């Protein structure tokens, strides 16, 4: 009798926990098994020369980590491609003496998404994000960290656009 009273609450608890597992709202067709991220082009002036390769790899890693899909160059079910179209540093927050207190690094990436399984599942969008940094810091000193933070947000936005039903 004790086993039954223990088993029922345990079963209810485990069932409710597993229902929370898929909280992201990811929706991938059961017929889709592979993806390919083409090397993005670098069309932005003054951007680091490896920025396109770094973004392509960041997007590949995001999809590999967070989906069941396998990376494949041969007949992929989903294809991501595009270009880095913006890489700007702008001055913000003017202070006395013709100086600024903050600078802003903005990166814009045009992404093209196409499903080979569904002709209607195709889009092209530009995703953009920025990070601010103190004007007294040299961009070269903080650039890697800023790019990583911006890429985290942009890859999340691309991922949600491709796989979420929100």
PDB file of C-alpha atoms in Angstrom:
ATOM      1  CA  UNK A   1       0.000   0.000   0.000  1.00  0.00           C
ATOM      2  CA  UNK A   2       2.862   2.359   0.858  1.00  0.00           C
ATOM      3  CA  UNK A   3       4.386   1.740  -2.593  1.00  0.00           C
ATOM      4  CA  UNK A   4       1.219   2.907  -4.331  1.00  0.00           C
ATOM      5  CA  UNK A   5       1.002   6.127  -2.295  1.00  0.00           C
ATOM      6  CA  UNK A   6       4.651   6.816  -3.051  1.00  0.00           C
ATOM      7  CA  UNK A   7       4.412   5.869  -6.741  1.00  0.00           C
ATOM      8  CA  UNK A   8       1.451   8.085  -7.622  1.00  0.00           C
ATOM      9  CA  UNK A   9       3.001  11.410  -6.440  1.00  0.00           C
ATOM     10  CA  UNK A  10       6.326  10.379  -7.982  1.00  0.00           C
ATOM     11  CA  UNK A  11       4.627   9.658 -11.335  1.00  0.00           C
ATOM     12  CA  UNK A  12       2.740  12.976 -11.250  1.00  0.00           C
ATOM     13  CA  UNK A  13       5.925  14.888 -10.427  1.00  0.00           C
ATOM     14  CA  UNK A  14       7.932  13.222 -13.208  1.00  0.00           C
ATOM     15  CA  UNK A  15       5.160  13.793 -15.762  1.00  0.00           C
ATOM     16  CA  UNK A  16       4.941  17.484 -14.915  1.00  0.00           C
ATOM     17  CA  UNK A  17       8.729  17.880 -15.124  1.00  0.00           C
ATOM     18  CA  UNK A  18       8.942  16.272 -18.549  1.00  0.00           C
ATOM     19  CA  UNK A  19       6.196  18.548 -19.835  1.00  0.00           C
ATOM     20  CA  UNK A  20       8.486  21.505 -19.090  1.00  0.00           C
ATOM     21  CA  UNK A  21      11.356  20.035 -21.112  1.00  0.00           C
ATOM     22  CA  UNK A  22      10.432  21.562 -24.476  1.00  0.00           C
ATOM     23  CA  UNK A  23       9.973  25.102 -23.267  1.00  0.00           C
ATOM     24  CA  UNK A  24      11.734  26.776 -26.216  1.00  0.00           C
ATOM     25  CA  UNK A  25       8.901  26.161 -28.635  1.00  0.00           C
ATOM     26  CA  UNK A  26      11.170  24.615 -31.261  1.00  0.00           C
ATOM     27  CA  UNK A  27       9.255  23.210 -34.190  1.00  0.00           C
ATOM     28  CA  UNK A  28      11.173  21.128 -36.722  1.00  0.00           C
ATOM     29  CA  UNK A  29       9.345  19.047 -39.311  1.00  0.00           C
ATOM     30  CA  UNK A  30       9.815  15.313 -38.715  1.00  0.00           C
ATOM     31  CA  UNK A  31      10.957  14.958 -42.321  1.00  0.00           C
ATOM     32  CA  UNK A  32      13.905  17.330 -41.749  1.00  0.00           C
ATOM     33  CA  UNK A  33      17.158  15.659 -40.692  1.00  0.00           C
ATOM     34  CA  UNK A  34      20.032  17.756 -42.029  1.00  0.00           C
ATOM     35  CA  UNK A  35      21.103  21.367 -42.364  1.00  0.00           C
ATOM     36  CA  UNK A  36      23.884  23.304 -44.020  1.00  0.00           C
ATOM     37  CA  UNK A  37      25.281  26.732 -43.171  1.00  0.00           C
ATOM     38  CA  UNK A  38      27.032  28.140 -46.214  1.00  0.00           C
ATOM     39  CA  UNK A  39      30.021  30.382 -45.592  1.00  0.00           C
ATOM     40  CA  UNK A  40      28.655  33.892 -45.142  1.00  0.00           C
ATOM     41  CA  UNK A  41      30.103  36.686 -47.270  1.00  0.00           C
ATOM     42  CA  UNK A  42      31.844  39.700 -45.785  1.00  0.00           C
ATOM     43  CA  UNK A  43      30.306  42.832 -47.330  1.00  0.00           C
ATOM     44  CA  UNK A  44      30.883  45.245 -44.443  1.00  0.00           C
ATOM     45  CA  UNK A  45      33.707  47.745 -44.525  1.00  0.00           C
ATOM     46  CA  UNK A  46      36.201  47.843 -41.646  1.00  0.00           C
ATOM     47  CA  UNK A  47      35.098  44.459 -40.310  1.00  0.00           C
ATOM     48  CA  UNK A  48      37.682  41.943 -39.127  1.00  0.00           C
ATOM     49  CA  UNK A  49      38.635  39.666 -42.021  1.00  0.00           C
ATOM     50  CA  UNK A  50      37.445  36.483 -40.276  1.00  0.00           C
ATOM     51  CA  UNK A  51      34.080  37.873 -39.119  1.00  0.00           C
ATOM     52  CA  UNK A  52      32.146  36.000 -41.813  1.00  0.00           C
ATOM     53  CA  UNK A  53      33.810  32.678 -40.971  1.00  0.00           C
ATOM     54  CA  UNK A  54      33.305  33.264 -37.245  1.00  0.00           C
ATOM     55  CA  UNK A  55      29.586  33.913 -37.704  1.00  0.00           C
ATOM     56  CA  UNK A  56      29.118  30.903 -39.993  1.00  0.00           C
ATOM     57  CA  UNK A  57      30.731  28.676 -37.372  1.00  0.00           C
ATOM     58  CA  UNK A  58      28.727  30.247 -34.523  1.00  0.00           C
ATOM     59  CA  UNK A  59      25.458  29.529 -36.356  1.00  0.00           C
ATOM     60  CA  UNK A  60      26.543  25.949 -37.152  1.00  0.00           C
ATOM     61  CA  UNK A  61      27.399  25.369 -33.494  1.00  0.00           C
ATOM     62  CA  UNK A  62      24.079  26.818 -32.287  1.00  0.00           C
ATOM     63  CA  UNK A  63      22.018  24.550 -34.559  1.00  0.00           C
ATOM     64  CA  UNK A  64      24.127  21.464 -33.759  1.00  0.00           C
ATOM     65  CA  UNK A  65      23.883  22.079 -30.004  1.00  0.00           C
ATOM     66  CA  UNK A  66      20.192  22.862 -29.806  1.00  0.00           C
ATOM     67  CA  UNK A  67      18.528  20.619 -32.398  1.00  0.00           C
ATOM     68  CA  UNK A  68      18.595  17.008 -33.479  1.00  0.00           C
ATOM     69  CA  UNK A  69      19.726  18.040 -36.974  1.00  0.00           C
ATOM     70  CA  UNK A  70      22.973  16.859 -38.532  1.00  0.00           C
ATOM     71  CA  UNK A  71      25.303  19.098 -40.522  1.00  0.00           C
ATOM     72  CA  UNK A  72      25.540  17.924 -44.136  1.00  0.00           C
ATOM     73  CA  UNK A  73      26.918  19.508 -47.286  1.00  0.00           C
ATOM     74  CA  UNK A  74      25.248  16.874 -49.485  1.00  0.00           C
ATOM     75  CA  UNK A  75      21.518  17.413 -50.120  1.00  0.00           C
ATOM     76  CA  UNK A  76      20.727  19.251 -46.864  1.00  0.00           C
ATOM     77  CA  UNK A  77      17.102  19.695 -45.859  1.00  0.00           C
ATOM     78  CA  UNK A  78      17.670  23.267 -44.612  1.00  0.00           C
ATOM     79  CA  UNK A  79      20.126  25.836 -45.973  1.00  0.00           C
ATOM     80  CA  UNK A  80      21.325  29.017 -44.283  1.00  0.00           C
ATOM     81  CA  UNK A  81      23.363  31.575 -46.222  1.00  0.00           C
ATOM     82  CA  UNK A  82      23.907  35.307 -46.320  1.00  0.00           C
ATOM     83  CA  UNK A  83      26.354  38.114 -45.665  1.00  0.00           C
ATOM     84  CA  UNK A  84      27.733  40.403 -43.004  1.00  0.00           C
ATOM     85  CA  UNK A  85      26.329  43.718 -44.234  1.00  0.00           C
ATOM     86  CA  UNK A  86      27.100  46.099 -41.390  1.00  0.00           C
ATOM     87  CA  UNK A  87      29.988  46.649 -39.016  1.00  0.00           C
ATOM     88  CA  UNK A  88      29.940  50.138 -37.527  1.00  0.00           C
ATOM     89  CA  UNK A  89      31.354  51.896 -34.523  1.00  0.00           C
ATOM     90  CA  UNK A  90      29.417  55.034 -33.630  1.00  0.00           C
ATOM     91  CA  UNK A  91      29.956  57.611 -30.905  1.00  0.00           C
ATOM     92  CA  UNK A  92      27.233  58.024 -28.288  1.00  0.00           C
ATOM     93  CA  UNK A  93      26.567  60.080 -25.191  1.00  0.00           C
ATOM     94  CA  UNK A  94      28.461  63.326 -25.883  1.00  0.00           C
ATOM     95  CA  UNK A  95      30.275  64.944 -22.979  1.00  0.00           C
ATOM     96  CA  UNK A  96      31.959  68.320 -22.551  1.00  0.00           C
ATOM     97  CA  UNK A  97      34.975  68.987 -24.749  1.00  0.00           C
ATOM     98  CA  UNK A  98      33.841  67.370 -28.024  1.00  0.00           C
ATOM     99  CA  UNK A  99      34.248  63.854 -26.638  1.00  0.00           C
ATOM    100  CA  UNK A 100      31.912  60.964 -26.075  1.00  0.00           C
ATOM    101  CA  UNK A 101      31.455  58.717 -23.081  1.00  0.00           C
ATOM    102  CA  UNK A 102      30.345  55.654 -25.034  1.00  0.00           C
ATOM    103  CA  UNK A 103      30.896  53.996 -28.378  1.00  0.00           C
ATOM    104  CA  UNK A 104      28.579  51.455 -29.961  1.00  0.00           C
ATOM    105  CA  UNK A 105      29.580  48.496 -32.130  1.00  0.00           C
ATOM    106  CA  UNK A 106      26.723  47.411 -34.409  1.00  0.00           C
ATOM    107  CA  UNK A 107      26.776  44.294 -36.579  1.00  0.00           C
ATOM    108  CA  UNK A 108      24.126  43.538 -39.208  1.00  0.00           C
ATOM    109  CA  UNK A 109      23.800  40.166 -40.922  1.00  0.00           C
ATOM    110  CA  UNK A 110      21.527  39.313 -43.845  1.00  0.00           C
ATOM    111  CA  UNK A 111      20.366  35.705 -43.539  1.00  0.00           C
ATOM    112  CA  UNK A 112      18.669  33.648 -46.212  1.00  0.00           C
ATOM    113  CA  UNK A 113      16.848  30.514 -45.043  1.00  0.00           C
ATOM    114  CA  UNK A 114      15.426  27.835 -47.310  1.00  0.00           C
ATOM    115  CA  UNK A 115      13.790  24.489 -46.639  1.00  0.00           C
ATOM    116  CA  UNK A 116      14.301  21.912 -49.360  1.00  0.00           C
ATOM    117  CA  UNK A 117      11.324  19.953 -47.958  1.00  0.00           C
ATOM    118  CA  UNK A 118       8.818  22.805 -48.150  1.00  0.00           C
ATOM    119  CA  UNK A 119       9.076  25.364 -50.972  1.00  0.00           C
ATOM    120  CA  UNK A 120       6.993  27.891 -49.017  1.00  0.00           C
ATOM    121  CA  UNK A 121       9.350  27.802 -46.026  1.00  0.00           C
ATOM    122  CA  UNK A 122      11.835  30.372 -47.274  1.00  0.00           C
ATOM    123  CA  UNK A 123      12.793  33.835 -46.061  1.00  0.00           C
ATOM    124  CA  UNK A 124      15.453  36.528 -46.107  1.00  0.00           C
ATOM    125  CA  UNK A 125      15.927  38.911 -43.171  1.00  0.00           C
ATOM    126  CA  UNK A 126      18.558  41.223 -41.789  1.00  0.00           C
ATOM    127  CA  UNK A 127      19.378  40.711 -38.123  1.00  0.00           C
ATOM    128  CA  UNK A 128      21.205  43.418 -36.226  1.00  0.00           C
ATOM    129  CA  UNK A 129      22.464  43.873 -32.694  1.00  0.00           C
ATOM    130  CA  UNK A 130      24.814  46.219 -30.867  1.00  0.00           C
ATOM    131  CA  UNK A 131      26.964  46.480 -27.769  1.00  0.00           C
ATOM    132  CA  UNK A 132      28.168  49.663 -26.105  1.00  0.00           C
ATOM    133  CA  UNK A 133      31.641  50.154 -24.649  1.00  0.00           C
ATOM    134  CA  UNK A 134      33.403  53.035 -22.886  1.00  0.00           C
ATOM    135  CA  UNK A 135      34.963  55.546 -25.260  1.00  0.00           C
ATOM    136  CA  UNK A 136      38.192  55.481 -23.295  1.00  0.00           C
ATOM    137  CA  UNK A 137      38.672  51.818 -24.254  1.00  0.00           C
ATOM    138  CA  UNK A 138      40.346  50.913 -27.507  1.00  0.00           C
ATOM    139  CA  UNK A 139      38.091  48.857 -29.799  1.00  0.00           C
ATOM    140  CA  UNK A 140      40.909  46.363 -30.405  1.00  0.00           C
ATOM    141  CA  UNK A 141      41.006  45.626 -26.665  1.00  0.00           C
ATOM    142  CA  UNK A 142      37.295  44.760 -26.363  1.00  0.00           C
ATOM    143  CA  UNK A 143      36.384  43.760 -29.930  1.00  0.00           C
ATOM    144  CA  UNK A 144      36.514  39.979 -29.477  1.00  0.00           C
ATOM    145  CA  UNK A 145      34.211  40.037 -26.442  1.00  0.00           C
ATOM    146  CA  UNK A 146      31.809  42.484 -28.095  1.00  0.00           C
ATOM    147  CA  UNK A 147      31.593  40.330 -31.237  1.00  0.00           C
ATOM    148  CA  UNK A 148      30.947  37.182 -29.178  1.00  0.00           C
ATOM    149  CA  UNK A 149      28.115  38.894 -27.285  1.00  0.00           C
ATOM    150  CA  UNK A 150      26.572  40.273 -30.482  1.00  0.00           C
ATOM    151  CA  UNK A 151      26.861  36.900 -32.242  1.00  0.00           C
ATOM    152  CA  UNK A 152      25.138  35.157 -29.317  1.00  0.00           C
ATOM    153  CA  UNK A 153      22.123  37.424 -29.750  1.00  0.00           C
ATOM    154  CA  UNK A 154      22.031  37.302 -33.547  1.00  0.00           C
ATOM    155  CA  UNK A 155      22.394  33.496 -33.694  1.00  0.00           C
ATOM    156  CA  UNK A 156      19.572  33.242 -31.126  1.00  0.00           C
ATOM    157  CA  UNK A 157      17.393  35.507 -33.288  1.00  0.00           C
ATOM    158  CA  UNK A 158      18.159  33.508 -36.452  1.00  0.00           C
ATOM    159  CA  UNK A 159      17.526  30.246 -34.607  1.00  0.00           C
ATOM    160  CA  UNK A 160      14.155  31.482 -33.325  1.00  0.00           C
ATOM    161  CA  UNK A 161      13.142  32.756 -36.764  1.00  0.00           C
ATOM    162  CA  UNK A 162      13.925  29.371 -38.314  1.00  0.00           C
ATOM    163  CA  UNK A 163      12.712  26.965 -35.639  1.00  0.00           C
ATOM    164  CA  UNK A 164      10.205  28.637 -33.317  1.00  0.00           C
ATOM    165  CA  UNK A 165       6.476  29.044 -33.697  1.00  0.00           C
ATOM    166  CA  UNK A 166       6.222  32.228 -31.642  1.00  0.00           C
TER     167      UNK A 166
END
